Tab-separated table of C-alpha atoms and ligand atoms in Angstrom:
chain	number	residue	atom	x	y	z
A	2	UNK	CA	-0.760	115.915	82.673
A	3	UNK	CA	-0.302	119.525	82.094
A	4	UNK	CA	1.259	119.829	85.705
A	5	UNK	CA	3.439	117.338	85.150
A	6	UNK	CA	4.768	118.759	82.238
A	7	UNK	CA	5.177	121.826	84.067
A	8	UNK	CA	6.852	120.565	87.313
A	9	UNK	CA	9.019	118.711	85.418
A	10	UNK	CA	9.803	122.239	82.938
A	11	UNK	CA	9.134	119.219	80.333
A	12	UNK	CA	9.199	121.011	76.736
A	13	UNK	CA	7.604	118.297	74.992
A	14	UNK	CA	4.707	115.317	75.894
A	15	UNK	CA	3.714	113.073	73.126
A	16	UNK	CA	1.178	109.900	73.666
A	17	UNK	CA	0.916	107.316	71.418
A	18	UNK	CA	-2.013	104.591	71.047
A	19	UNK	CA	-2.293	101.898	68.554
A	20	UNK	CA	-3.830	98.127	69.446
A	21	UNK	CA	-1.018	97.161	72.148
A	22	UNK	CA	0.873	99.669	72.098
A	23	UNK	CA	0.381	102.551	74.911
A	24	UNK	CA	3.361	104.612	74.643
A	25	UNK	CA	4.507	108.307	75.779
A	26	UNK	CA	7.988	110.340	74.651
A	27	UNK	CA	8.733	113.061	77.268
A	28	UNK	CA	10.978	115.640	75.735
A	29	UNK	CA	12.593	117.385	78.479
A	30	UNK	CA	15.044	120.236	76.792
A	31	UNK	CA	16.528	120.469	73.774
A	32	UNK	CA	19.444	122.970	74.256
A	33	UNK	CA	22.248	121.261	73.676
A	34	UNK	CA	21.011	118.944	71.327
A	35	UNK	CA	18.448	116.544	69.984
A	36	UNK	CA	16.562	114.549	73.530
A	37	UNK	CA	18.127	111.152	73.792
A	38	UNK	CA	16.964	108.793	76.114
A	39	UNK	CA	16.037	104.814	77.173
A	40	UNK	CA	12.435	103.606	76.531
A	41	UNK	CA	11.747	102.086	79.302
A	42	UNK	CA	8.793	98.609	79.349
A	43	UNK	CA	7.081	97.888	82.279
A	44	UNK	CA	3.973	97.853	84.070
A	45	UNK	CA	2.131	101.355	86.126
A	46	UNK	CA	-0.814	101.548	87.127
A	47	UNK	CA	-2.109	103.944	85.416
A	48	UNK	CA	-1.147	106.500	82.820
A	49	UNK	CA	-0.349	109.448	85.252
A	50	UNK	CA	2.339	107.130	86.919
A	51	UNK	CA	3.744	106.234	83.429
A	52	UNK	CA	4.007	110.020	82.546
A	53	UNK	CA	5.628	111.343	86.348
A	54	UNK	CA	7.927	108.331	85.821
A	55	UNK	CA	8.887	109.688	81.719
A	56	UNK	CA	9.470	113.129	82.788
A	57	UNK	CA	11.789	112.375	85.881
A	58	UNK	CA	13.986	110.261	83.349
A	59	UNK	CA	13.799	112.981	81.302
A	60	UNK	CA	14.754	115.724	83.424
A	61	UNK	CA	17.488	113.108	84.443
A	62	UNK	CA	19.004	112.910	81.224
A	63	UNK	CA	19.418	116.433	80.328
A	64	UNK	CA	21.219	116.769	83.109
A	65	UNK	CA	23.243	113.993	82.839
A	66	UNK	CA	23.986	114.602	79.341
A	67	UNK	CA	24.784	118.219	80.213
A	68	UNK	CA	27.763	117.098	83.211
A	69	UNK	CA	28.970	114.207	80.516
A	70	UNK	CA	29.675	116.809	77.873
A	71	UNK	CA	27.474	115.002	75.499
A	72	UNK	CA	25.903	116.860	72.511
A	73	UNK	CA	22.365	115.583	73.832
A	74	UNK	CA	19.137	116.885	75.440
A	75	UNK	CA	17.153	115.212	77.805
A	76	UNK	CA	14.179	112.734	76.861
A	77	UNK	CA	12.411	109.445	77.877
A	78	UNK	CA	10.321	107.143	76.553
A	79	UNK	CA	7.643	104.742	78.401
A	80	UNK	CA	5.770	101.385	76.848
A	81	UNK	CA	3.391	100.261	79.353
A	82	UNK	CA	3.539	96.559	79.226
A	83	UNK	CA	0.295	94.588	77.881
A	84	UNK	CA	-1.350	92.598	80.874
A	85	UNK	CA	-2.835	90.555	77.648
A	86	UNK	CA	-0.256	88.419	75.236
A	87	UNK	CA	1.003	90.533	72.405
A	88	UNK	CA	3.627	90.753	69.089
A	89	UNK	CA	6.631	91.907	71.219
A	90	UNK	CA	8.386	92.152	67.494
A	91	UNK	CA	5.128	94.412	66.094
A	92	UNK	CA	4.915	96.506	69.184
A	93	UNK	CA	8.418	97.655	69.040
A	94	UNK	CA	8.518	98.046	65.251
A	95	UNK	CA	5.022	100.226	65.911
A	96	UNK	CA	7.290	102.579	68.364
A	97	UNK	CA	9.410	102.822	66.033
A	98	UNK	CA	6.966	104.247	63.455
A	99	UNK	CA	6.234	106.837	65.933
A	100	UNK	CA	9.547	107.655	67.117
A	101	UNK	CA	10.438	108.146	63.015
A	102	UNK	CA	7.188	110.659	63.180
A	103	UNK	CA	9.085	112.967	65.642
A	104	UNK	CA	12.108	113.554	62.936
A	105	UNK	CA	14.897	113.176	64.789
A	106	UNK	CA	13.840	115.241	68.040
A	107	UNK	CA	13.911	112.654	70.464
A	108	UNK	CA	16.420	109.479	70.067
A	109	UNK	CA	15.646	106.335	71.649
A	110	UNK	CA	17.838	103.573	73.644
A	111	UNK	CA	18.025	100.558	75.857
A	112	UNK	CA	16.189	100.872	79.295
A	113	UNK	CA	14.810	98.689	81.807
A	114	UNK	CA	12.307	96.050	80.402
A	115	UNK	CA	13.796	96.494	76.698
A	116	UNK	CA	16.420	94.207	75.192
A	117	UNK	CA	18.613	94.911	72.389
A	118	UNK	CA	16.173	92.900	70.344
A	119	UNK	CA	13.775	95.247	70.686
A	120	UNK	CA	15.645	98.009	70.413
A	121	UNK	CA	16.510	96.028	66.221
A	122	UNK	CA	12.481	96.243	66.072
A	123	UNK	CA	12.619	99.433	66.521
A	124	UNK	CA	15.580	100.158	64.151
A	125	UNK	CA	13.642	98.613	61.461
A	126	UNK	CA	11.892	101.412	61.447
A	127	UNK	CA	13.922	104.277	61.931
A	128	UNK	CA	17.404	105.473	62.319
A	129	UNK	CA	16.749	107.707	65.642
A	130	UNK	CA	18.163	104.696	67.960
A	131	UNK	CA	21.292	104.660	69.939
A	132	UNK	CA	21.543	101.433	70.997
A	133	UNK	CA	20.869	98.157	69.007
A	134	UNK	CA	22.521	95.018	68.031
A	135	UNK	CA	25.110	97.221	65.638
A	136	UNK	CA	25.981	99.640	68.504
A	137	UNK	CA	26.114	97.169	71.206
A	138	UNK	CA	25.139	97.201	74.998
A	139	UNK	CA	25.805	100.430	77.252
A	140	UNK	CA	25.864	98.406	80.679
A	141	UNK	CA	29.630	97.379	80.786
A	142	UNK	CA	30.303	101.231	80.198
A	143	UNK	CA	27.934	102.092	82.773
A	144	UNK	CA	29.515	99.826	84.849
A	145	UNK	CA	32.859	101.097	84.600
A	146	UNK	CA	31.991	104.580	85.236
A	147	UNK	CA	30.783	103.862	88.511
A	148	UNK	CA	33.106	101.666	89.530
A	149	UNK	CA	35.783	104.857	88.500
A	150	UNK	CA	33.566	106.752	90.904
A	151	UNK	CA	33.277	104.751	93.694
A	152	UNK	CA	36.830	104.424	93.665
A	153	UNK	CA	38.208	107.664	93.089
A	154	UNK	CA	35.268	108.604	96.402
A	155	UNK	CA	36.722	106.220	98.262
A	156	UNK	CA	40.147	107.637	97.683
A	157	UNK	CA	40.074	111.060	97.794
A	158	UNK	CA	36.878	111.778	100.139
A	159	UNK	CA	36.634	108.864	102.392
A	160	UNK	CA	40.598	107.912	102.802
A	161	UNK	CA	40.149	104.108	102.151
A	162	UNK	CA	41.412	101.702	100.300
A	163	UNK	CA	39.147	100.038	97.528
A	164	UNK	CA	40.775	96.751	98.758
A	165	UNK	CA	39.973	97.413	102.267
A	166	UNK	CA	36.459	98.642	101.329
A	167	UNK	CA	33.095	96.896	102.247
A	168	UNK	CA	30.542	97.696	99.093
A	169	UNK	CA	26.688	96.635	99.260
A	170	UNK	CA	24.753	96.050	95.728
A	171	UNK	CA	21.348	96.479	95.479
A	172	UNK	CA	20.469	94.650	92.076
A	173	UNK	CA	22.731	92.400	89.858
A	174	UNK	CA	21.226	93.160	86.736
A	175	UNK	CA	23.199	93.928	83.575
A	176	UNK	CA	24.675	97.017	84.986
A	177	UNK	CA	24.743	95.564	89.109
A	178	UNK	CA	26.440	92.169	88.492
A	179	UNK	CA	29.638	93.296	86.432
A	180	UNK	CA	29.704	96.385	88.850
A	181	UNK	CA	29.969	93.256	91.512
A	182	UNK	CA	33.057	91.555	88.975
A	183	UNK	CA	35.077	94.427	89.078
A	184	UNK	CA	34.980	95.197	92.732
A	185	UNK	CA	35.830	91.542	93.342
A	186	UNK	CA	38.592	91.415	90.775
A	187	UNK	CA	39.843	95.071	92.892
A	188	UNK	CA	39.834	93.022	96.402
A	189	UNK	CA	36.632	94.547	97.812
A	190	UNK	CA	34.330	92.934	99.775
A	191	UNK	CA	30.957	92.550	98.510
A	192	UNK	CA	27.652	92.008	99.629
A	193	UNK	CA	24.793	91.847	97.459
A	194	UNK	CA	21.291	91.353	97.107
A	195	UNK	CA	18.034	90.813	94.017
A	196	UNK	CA	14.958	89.967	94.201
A	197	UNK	CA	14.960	87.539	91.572
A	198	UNK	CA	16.837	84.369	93.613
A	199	UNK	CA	18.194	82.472	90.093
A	200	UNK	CA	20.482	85.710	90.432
A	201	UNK	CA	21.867	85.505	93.644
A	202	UNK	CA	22.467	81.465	93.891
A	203	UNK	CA	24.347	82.082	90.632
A	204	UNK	CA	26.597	84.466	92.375
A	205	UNK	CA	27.107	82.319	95.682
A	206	UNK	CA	28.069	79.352	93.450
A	207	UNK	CA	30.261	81.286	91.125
A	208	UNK	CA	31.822	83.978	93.179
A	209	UNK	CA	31.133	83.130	97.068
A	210	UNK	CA	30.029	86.636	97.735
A	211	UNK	CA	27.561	87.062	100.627
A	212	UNK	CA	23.908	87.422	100.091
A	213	UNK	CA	21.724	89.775	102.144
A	214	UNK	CA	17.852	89.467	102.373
A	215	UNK	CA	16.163	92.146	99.867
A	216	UNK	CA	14.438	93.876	103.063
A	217	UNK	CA	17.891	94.164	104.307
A	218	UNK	CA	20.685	95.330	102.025
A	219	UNK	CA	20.311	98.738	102.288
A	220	UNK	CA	21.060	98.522	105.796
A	221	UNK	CA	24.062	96.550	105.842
A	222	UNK	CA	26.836	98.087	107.667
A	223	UNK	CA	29.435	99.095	104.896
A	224	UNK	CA	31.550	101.756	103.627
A	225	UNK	CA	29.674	101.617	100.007
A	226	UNK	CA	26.430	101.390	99.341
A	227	UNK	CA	25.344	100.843	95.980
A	228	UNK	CA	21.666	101.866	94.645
A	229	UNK	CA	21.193	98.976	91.163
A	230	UNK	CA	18.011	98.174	91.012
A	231	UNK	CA	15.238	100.768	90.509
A	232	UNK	CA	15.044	104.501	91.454
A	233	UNK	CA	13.306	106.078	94.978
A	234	UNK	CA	14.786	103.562	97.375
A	235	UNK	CA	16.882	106.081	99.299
A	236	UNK	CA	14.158	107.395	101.500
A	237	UNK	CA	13.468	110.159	104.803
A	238	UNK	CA	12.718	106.329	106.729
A	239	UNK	CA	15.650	104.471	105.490
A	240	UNK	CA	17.974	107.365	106.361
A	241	UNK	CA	17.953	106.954	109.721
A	242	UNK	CA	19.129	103.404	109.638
A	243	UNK	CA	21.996	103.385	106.932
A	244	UNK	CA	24.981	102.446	107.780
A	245	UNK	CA	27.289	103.552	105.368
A	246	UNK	CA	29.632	106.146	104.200
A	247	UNK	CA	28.744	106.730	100.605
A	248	UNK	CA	25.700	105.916	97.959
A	249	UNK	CA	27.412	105.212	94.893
A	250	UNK	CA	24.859	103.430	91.942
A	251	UNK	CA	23.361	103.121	89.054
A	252	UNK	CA	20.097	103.348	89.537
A	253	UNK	CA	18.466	106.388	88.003
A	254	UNK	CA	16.399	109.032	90.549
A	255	UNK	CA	17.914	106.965	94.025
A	256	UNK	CA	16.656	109.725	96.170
A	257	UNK	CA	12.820	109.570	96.629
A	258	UNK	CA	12.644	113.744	96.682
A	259	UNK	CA	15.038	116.613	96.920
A	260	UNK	CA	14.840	116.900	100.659
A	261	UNK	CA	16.991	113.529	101.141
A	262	UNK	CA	19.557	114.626	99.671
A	263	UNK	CA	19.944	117.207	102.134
A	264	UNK	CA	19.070	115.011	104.870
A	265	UNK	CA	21.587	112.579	103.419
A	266	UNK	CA	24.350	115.474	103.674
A	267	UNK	CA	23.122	116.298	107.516
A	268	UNK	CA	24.001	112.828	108.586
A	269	UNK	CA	27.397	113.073	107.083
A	270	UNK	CA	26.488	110.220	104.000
A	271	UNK	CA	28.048	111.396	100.838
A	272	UNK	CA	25.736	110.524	98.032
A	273	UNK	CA	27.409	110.380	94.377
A	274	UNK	CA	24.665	111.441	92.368
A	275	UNK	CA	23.210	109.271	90.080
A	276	UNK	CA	22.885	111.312	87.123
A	277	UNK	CA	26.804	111.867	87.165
A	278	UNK	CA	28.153	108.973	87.564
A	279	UNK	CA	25.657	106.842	85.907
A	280	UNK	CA	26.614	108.218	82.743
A	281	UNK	CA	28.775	105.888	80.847
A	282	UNK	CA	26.157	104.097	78.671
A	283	UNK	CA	25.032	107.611	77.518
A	284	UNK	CA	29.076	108.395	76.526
A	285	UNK	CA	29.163	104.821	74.979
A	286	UNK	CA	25.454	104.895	73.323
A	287	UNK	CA	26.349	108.760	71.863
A	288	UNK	CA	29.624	108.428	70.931
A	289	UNK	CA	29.101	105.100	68.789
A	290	UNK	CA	25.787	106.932	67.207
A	291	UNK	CA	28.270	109.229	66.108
A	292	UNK	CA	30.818	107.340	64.730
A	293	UNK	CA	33.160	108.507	67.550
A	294	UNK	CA	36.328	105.689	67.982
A	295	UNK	CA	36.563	103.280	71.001
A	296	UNK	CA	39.610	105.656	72.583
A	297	UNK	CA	37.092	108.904	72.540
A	298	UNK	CA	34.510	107.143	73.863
A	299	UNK	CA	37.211	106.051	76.539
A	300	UNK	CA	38.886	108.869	77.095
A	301	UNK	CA	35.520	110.915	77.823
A	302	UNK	CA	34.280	107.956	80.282
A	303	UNK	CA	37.316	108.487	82.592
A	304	UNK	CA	36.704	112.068	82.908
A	305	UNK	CA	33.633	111.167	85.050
A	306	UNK	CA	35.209	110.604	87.758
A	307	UNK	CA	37.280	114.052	88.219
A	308	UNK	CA	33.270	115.547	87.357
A	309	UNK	CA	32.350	113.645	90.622
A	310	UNK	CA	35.107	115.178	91.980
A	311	UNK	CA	34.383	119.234	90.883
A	312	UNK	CA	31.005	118.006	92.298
A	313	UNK	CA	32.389	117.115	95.905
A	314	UNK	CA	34.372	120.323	96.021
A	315	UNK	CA	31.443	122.549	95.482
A	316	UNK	CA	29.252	120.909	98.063
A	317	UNK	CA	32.179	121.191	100.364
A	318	UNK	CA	32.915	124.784	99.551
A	319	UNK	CA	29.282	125.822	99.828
A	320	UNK	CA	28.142	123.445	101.873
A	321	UNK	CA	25.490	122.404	99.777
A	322	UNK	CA	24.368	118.775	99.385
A	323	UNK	CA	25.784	117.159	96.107
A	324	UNK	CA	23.011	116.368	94.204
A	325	UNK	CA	21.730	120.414	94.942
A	326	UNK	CA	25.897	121.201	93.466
A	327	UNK	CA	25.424	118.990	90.438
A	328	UNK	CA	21.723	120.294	89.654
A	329	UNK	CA	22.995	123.489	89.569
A	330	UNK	CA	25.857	122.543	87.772
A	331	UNK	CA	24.197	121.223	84.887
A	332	UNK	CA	21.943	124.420	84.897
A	333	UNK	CA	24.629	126.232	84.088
A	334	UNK	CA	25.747	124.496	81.237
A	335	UNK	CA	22.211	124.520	80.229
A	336	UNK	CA	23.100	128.141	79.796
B	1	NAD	P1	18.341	95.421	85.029
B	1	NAD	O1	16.875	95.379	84.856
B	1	NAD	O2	19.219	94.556	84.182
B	1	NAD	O3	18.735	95.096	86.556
B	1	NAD	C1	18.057	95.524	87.685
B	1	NAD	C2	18.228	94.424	88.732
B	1	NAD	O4	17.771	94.913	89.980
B	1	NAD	C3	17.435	93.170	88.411
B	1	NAD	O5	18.256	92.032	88.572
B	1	NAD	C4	16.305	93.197	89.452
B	1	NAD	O6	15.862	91.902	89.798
B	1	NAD	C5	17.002	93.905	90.597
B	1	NAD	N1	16.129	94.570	91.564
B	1	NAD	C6	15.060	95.382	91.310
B	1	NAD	N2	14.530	95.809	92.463
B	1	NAD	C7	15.304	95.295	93.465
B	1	NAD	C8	15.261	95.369	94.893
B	1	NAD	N3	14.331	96.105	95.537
B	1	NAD	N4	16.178	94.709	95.600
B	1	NAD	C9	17.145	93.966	94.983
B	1	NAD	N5	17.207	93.835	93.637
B	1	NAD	C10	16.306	94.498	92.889
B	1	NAD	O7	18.748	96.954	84.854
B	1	NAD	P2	20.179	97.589	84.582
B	1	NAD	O8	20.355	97.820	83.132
B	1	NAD	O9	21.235	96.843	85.355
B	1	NAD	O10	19.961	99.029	85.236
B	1	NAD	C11	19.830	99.164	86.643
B	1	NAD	C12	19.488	100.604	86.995
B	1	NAD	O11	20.471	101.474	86.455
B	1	NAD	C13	18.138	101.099	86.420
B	1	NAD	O12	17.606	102.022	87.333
B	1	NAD	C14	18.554	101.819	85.144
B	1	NAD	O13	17.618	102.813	84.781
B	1	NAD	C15	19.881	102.427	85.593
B	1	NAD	N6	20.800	102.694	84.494
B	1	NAD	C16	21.187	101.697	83.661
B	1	NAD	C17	22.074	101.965	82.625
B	1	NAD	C18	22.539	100.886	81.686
B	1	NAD	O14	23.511	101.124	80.943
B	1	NAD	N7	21.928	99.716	81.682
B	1	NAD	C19	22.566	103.275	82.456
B	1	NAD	C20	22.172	104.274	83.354
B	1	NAD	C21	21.281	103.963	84.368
């Protein structure tokens, strides 16, 4: 674990055990504010693949929180999800009894696997939550925030017209399928594609869209391809037979390691990273913890898009791949 913590420059690990509940809070930096981050519930296999996947996140969200201008460190937090039946009420309200332990240095949210019912569990137990049923759910804000991105990208870098623009989705979850509305209601074509099927025959009966197999979507020839499912699908194999333009998502940690990016950057595919334009729900989830109004929060979600755009320039200039630009980007605001 200690290597972990120390590839990762994590600042804090903490581990939690009580009867279901087999939890971890990664802490990645503090400098620019208290760690917030989504607790994420699902399964791994074992405890070192629940930690690797915590302090990614973590690292994630610093950065992320840095480039959004949010007040916020980086932090994650991981249940791993019983194989046996359990209290889904008790085991978030337990979480939350640990979280309260920590005083305020690491603030929970939403993530994948955790509803907004959990996240009230957790609430009933302490305040250090930035999303539940009083705050509301980040996902339309992420959603917008990319869709800003992909279309200023499209725009300025790629010279085409969102309404004459070809965009794949990978995943039409709760941030995937209204990413899918908006591009539809904006004249795009779409093609999408989930593993879960109810999902996709609700889209070909409601919007007509065209459904790719899940081995497949990646590869679809397009202008846009957009990561919404889970993180590490762009990969050194599935480089070689994209066939798109840009990689614009949601999903947090796309690129499997640093090097794609730069192979990515080679073959002339510009990737929007993640961490910037992903960052909506964080602007939404922060701002209504603090009491900021609905314009704010607005007002600092459409300044994403002219961050992607600072991003862009500096690869350009120093022809350095974007993610590499925005990493070092968000160092520097680390100070
Ligand atoms: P979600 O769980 O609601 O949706 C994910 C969807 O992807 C599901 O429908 C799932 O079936 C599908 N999926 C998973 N693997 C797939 C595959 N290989 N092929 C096709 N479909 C696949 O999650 P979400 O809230 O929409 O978030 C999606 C991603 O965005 C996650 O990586 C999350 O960490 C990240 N993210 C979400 C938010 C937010 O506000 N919800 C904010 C920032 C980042």
């Amino acid at each position: 674990m200690f290597d972990v913590m120390s590839d990762h420059e994590l600042q804090e690990l903490h581990l939690f055990q009580r009867d279901e509940l087999n939890a971890l809070v990664a802490i990645h930096n503090t400098s620019l504010g208290p760690a917030l981050g989504g607790c994420r519930f699902v399964s791994y296999k074992d405890v070192r693949s629940a930690c690797l996947d915590a302090a990614r996140l973590a690292r994630g969200m610093t950065y992320k929180a840095a480039l959004a201008g949010v007040p916020y460190g980086g932090g994650k937090s991981v249940i791993v999800l019983p194989e046996e039946p359990f209290d889904r009420t008790a085991l978030f309200e337990e979480f939350g009894r640990w979280v309260e332990t920590l005083g305020g240095r690491y603030i929970t949210a939403m993530d994948a696997g955790t509803t907004i019912k959990d996240m009230d569990a957790i609430h009933s137990r302490t305040a250090f939550v930035a999303s539940h049923s009083k705050i509301g759910d980040p996902a339309p804000y992420t959603a917008e925030g990319v869709f800003q991105c992909i279309k200023v990208s499209l725009q300025d870098e790629l010279n085409i017209p969102l309404n004459k623009s070809t965009v794949a989705i990978q995943g039409l979850g709760n941030v995937g399928y209204r990413l899918m509305e908006k591009l539809i209601k904006a004249d795009a074509t779409v093609i999408v594609s989930d593993i879960d099927n109810e999902k996709t025959r609700k889209v070909i009966n409601e919007h007509g869209v065209f459904v790719a197999p899940v081995s497949e979507i990646l590869m679809e020839p397009c202008d846009v391809l957009a990561p919404c499912g889970l993180g590490g699908v762009i990969t050194e194999e599935v480089i070689p037979r994209l066939d798109c333009k840009l990689i614009a998502g949601c999903a947090n940690n796309q690129l499997l390691t640093d090097s794609v990016g730069q192979a990515l950057w080679e073959k002339d595919i510009l990737y929007a990273p993640d961490f910037v334009i992903n960052s909506g729900g964080l602007i939404y989830a922060s701002g209504r913890y603090n009491d900021h109004s609905s314009a704010q929060i607005n007002d600092d979600l459409d300044r994403l898009s002219n961050m992607l755009l600072s991003v862009f320039c500096r690869a350009h200039n120093e022809n350095k791949s974007p993610d590499q630009v925005s990493v070092e980007m968000a160092k520097e605001k680390l100070g």
